[in-house]
Short mmCIF file of C-alpha atoms in Angstrom, two decimals:
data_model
loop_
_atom_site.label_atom_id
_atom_site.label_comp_id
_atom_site.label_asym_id
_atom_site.label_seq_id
_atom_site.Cartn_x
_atom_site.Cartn_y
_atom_site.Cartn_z
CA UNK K 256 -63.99 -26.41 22.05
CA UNK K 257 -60.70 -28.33 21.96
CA UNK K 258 -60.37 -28.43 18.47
CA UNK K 259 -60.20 -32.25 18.35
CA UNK K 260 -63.41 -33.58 16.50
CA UNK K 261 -64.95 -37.15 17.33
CA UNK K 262 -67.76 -39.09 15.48
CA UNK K 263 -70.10 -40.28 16.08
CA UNK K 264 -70.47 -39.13 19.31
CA UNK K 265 -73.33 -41.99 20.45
CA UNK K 266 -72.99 -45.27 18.89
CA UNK K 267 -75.19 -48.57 19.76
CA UNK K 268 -74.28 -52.07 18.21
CA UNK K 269 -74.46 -55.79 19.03
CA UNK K 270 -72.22 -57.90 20.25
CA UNK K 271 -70.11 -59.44 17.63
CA UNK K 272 -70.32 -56.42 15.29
CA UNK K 273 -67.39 -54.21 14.40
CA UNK K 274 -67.32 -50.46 14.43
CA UNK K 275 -64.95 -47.50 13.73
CA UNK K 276 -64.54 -44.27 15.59
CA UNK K 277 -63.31 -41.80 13.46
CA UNK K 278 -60.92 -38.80 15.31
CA UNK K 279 -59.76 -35.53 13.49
CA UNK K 280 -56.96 -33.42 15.52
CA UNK K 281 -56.23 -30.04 15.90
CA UNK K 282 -54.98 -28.44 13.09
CA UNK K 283 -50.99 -28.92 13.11
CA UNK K 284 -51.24 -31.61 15.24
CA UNK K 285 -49.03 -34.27 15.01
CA UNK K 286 -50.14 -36.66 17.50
CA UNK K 287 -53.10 -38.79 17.93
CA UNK K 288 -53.56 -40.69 21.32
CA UNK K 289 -56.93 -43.14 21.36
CA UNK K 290 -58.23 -43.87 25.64
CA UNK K 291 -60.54 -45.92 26.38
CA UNK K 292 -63.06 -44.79 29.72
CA UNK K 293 -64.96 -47.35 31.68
CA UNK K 294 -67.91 -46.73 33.46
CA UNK K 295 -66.52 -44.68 36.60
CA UNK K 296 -62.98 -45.73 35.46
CA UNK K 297 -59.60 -44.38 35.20
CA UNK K 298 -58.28 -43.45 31.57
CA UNK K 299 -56.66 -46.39 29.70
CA UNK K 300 -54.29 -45.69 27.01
CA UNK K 301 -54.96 -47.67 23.98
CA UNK K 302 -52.20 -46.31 21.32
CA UNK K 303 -50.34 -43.45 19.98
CA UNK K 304 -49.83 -42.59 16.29
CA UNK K 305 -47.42 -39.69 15.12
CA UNK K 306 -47.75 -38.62 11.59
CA UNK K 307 -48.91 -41.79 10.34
CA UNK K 308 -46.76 -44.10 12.22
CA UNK K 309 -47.47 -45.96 15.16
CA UNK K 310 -45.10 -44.79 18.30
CA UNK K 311 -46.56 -46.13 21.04
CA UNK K 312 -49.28 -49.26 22.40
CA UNK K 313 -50.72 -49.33 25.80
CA UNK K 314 -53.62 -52.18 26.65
CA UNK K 315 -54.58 -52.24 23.50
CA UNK K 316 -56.82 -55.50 22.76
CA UNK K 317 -55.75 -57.73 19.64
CA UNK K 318 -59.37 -57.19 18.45
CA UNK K 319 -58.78 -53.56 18.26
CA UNK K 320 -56.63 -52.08 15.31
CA UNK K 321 -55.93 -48.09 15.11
CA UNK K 322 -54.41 -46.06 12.05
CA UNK K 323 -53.70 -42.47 10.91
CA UNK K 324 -54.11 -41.36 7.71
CA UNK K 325 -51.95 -38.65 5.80
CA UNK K 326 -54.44 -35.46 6.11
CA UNK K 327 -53.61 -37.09 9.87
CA UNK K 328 -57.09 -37.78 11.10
CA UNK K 329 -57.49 -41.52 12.99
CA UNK K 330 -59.60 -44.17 13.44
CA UNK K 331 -60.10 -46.79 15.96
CA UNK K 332 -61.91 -50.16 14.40
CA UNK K 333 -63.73 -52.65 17.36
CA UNK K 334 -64.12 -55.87 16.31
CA UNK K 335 -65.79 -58.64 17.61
CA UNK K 336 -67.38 -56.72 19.77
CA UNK K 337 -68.15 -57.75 23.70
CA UNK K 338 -70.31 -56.56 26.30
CA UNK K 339 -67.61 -55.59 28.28
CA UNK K 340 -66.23 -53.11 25.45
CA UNK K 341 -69.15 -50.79 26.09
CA UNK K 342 -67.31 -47.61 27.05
CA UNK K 343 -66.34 -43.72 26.68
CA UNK K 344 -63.57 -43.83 23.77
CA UNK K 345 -61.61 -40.20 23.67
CA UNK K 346 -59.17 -39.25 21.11
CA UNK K 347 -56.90 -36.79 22.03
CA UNK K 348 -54.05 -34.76 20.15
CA UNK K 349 -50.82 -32.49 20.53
CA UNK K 350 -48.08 -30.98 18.88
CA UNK K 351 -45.64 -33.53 20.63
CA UNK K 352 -44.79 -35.60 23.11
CA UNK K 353 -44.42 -34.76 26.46
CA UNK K 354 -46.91 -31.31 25.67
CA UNK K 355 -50.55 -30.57 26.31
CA UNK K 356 -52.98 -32.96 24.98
CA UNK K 357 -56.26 -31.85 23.82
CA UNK K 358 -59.05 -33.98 24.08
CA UNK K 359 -62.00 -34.64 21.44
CA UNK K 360 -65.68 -35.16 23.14
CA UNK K 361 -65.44 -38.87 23.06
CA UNK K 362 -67.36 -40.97 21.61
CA UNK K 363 -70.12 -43.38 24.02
CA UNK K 364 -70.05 -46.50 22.84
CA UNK K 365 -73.02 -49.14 23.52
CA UNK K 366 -72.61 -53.09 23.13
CA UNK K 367 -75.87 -54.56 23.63
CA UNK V 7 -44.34 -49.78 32.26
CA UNK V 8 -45.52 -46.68 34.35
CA UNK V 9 -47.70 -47.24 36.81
CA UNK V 10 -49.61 -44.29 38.41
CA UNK V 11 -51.14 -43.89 42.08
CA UNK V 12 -53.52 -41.60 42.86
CA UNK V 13 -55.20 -41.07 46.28
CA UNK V 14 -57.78 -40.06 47.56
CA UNK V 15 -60.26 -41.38 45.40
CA UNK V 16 -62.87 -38.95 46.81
CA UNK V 17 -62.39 -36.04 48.33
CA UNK V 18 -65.07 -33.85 49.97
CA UNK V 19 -64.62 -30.10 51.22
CA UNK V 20 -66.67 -27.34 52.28
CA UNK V 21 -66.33 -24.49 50.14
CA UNK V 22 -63.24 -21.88 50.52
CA UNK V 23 -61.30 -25.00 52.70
CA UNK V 24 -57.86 -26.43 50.74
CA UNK V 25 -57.69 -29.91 48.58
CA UNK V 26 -54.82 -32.06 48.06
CA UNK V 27 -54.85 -34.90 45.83
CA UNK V 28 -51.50 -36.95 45.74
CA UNK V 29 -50.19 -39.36 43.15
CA UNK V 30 -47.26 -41.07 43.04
CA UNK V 31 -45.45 -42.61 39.63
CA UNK V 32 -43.21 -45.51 38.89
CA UNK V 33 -40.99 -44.67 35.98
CA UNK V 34 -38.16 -42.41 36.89
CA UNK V 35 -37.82 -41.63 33.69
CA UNK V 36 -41.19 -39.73 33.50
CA UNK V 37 -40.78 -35.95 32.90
CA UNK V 38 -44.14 -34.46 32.26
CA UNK V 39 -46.96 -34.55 34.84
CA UNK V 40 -49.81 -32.86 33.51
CA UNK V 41 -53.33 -32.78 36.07
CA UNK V 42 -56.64 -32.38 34.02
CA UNK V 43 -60.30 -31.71 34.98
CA UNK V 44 -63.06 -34.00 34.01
CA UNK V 45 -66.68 -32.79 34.54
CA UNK V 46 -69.64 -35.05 34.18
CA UNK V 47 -69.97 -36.31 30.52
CA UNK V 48 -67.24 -33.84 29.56
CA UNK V 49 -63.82 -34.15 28.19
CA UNK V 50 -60.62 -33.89 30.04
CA UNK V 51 -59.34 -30.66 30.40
CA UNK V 52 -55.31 -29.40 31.49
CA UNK V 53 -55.63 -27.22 34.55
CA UNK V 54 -52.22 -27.32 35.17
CA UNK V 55 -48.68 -29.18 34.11
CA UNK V 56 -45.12 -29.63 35.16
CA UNK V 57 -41.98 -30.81 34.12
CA UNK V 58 -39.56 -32.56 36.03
CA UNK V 59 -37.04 -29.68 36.09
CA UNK V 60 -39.30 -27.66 37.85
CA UNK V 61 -40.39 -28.60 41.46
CA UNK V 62 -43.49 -26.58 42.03
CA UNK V 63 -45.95 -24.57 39.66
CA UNK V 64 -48.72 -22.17 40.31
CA UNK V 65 -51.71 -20.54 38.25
CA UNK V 66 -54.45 -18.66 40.69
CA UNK V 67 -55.61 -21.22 43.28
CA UNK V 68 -54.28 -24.19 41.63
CA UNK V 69 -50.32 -25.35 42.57
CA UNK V 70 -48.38 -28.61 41.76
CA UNK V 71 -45.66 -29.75 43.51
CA UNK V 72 -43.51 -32.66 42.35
CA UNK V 73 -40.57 -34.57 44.25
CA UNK V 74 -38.41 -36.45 41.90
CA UNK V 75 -36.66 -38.35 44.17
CA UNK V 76 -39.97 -39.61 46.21
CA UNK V 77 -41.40 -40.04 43.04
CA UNK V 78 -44.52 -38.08 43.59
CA UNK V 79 -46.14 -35.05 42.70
CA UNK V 80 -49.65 -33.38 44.79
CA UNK V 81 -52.26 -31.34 43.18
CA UNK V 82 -53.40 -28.44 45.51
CA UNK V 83 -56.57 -26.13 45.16
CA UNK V 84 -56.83 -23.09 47.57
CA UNK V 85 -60.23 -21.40 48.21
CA UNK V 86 -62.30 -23.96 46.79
CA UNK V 87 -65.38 -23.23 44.80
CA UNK V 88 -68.49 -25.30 43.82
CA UNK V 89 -67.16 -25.35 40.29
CA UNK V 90 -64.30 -27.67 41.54
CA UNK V 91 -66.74 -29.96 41.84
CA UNK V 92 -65.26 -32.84 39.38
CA UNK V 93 -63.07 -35.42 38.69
CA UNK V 94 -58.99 -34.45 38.65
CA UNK V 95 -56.82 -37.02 37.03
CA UNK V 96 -52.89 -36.91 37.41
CA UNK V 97 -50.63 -38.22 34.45
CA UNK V 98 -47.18 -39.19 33.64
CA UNK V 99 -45.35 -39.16 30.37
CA UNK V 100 -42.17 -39.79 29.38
CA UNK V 101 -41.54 -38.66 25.45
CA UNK V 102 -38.55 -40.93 23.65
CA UNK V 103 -38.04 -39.13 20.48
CA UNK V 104 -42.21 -39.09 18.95
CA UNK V 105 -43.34 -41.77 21.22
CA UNK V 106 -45.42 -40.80 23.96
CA UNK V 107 -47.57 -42.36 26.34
CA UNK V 108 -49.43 -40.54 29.02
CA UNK V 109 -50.04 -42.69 31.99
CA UNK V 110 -52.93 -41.95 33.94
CA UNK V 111 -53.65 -42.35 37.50
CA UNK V 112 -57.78 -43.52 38.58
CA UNK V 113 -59.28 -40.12 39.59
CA UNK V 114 -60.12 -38.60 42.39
CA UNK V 115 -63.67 -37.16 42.75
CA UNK V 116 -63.80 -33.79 44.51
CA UNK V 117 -67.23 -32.66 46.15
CA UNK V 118 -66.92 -29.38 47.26
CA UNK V 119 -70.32 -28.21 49.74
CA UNK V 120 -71.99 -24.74 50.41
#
């Protein structure tokens, strides 16, 4: 167990529907990174809060938003959502940057 | 931005033979190269990490080189086991003050046979 919780950790929904993943880190945990894992595909970076802030974006569709709260847990809202979205999202967490990240289970998401 | 290379994208070895997987980066000013472990409908998992000060790490059968100036760093497992069996996945990071955004490369799949 990482420490890093994900819900839900199965989710099924239709296509133009909107959805939120909901991340809590490790405890003192600063950090919150959101990926987003295709089918058989690499780990794409989606965004990186800090303690509450926003530090850094990666491919991160307009129709996706992300936030952290101030007891620090995340969540990533889908909106409008497309086949094509239909993925593995993890959340992961550290201390810092540039230090180990802990992953959550990830949460399997289904666009049908 | 960073860009991350990572070859092969499978790898196959009998057991108790070497792997190396190799991954190359784009950013010079990436500093942290961590390697993590992703088993079938599992979360990633650090095996091993290094920093750019450093120029080779090792913990049991597991060893990371990196070569600043090449820009690349290898991933090498000694002995393998049937437990290796999974996908690696190299990374680069470079942290400006809070921000930090790990880079990943697309995976390698190691089978490793009786």
């Amino acid at each position: 167990d990482s420490g890093v919780t994900q819900t839900p950790k199965h989710l099924i929904t239709a296509t133009g529907q909107r959805v939120t993943l909901r991340c809590s880190p490790r405890s003192g945990d600063l950090s919150v990174y959101w990926y987003q894992q295709s089918l058989d595909q690499g780990l794409q970076f989606l965004i990186q809060y800090y303690n509450g802030e926003e530090r850094a974006k990666g491919n991160i569709l307009e129709r996706f938003s992300a936030q952290q709260f101030p007891d620090l847990h995340s969540e990533l809202n889908l909106s409008s959502l497309e086949l094509g979205d239909s993925a593995l999202y993890f959340c992961a967490s550290s201390n810092h940057g540039n230090t180990e990240a802990f992953f959550g289970q990830g949460t399997r998401l289904t666009v049908v | 931005g960073e860009n991350v290379e990572q070859h092969p994208s499978t790898l196959s070895v009998q057991e108790g033979d070497s792997a190396v997987i190799k991954c190359t980066y784009s950013d010079s000013a990436s500093n942290y190269f961590p390697w993590y472990k992703q088993e079938l409908g599992k979360r990633p998992q650090l095996i091993i990490d290094i920093r750019s000060n450093v120029g080779e790490k090792k913990d049991q059968r597991i060893a990371v080189t990196l070569n600043k100036t090449a820009k690349h760093f290898s991933l090498h497992i000694t002995e393998t086991q049937p437990e290796d069996s999974a996908v690696y996945f190299c990374a680069a990071s470079k942290s400006t003050g809070t921000a930090s955004k790990l880079t990943f490369g697309t995976g390698t799949r190691l089978q490793v046979t009786l």
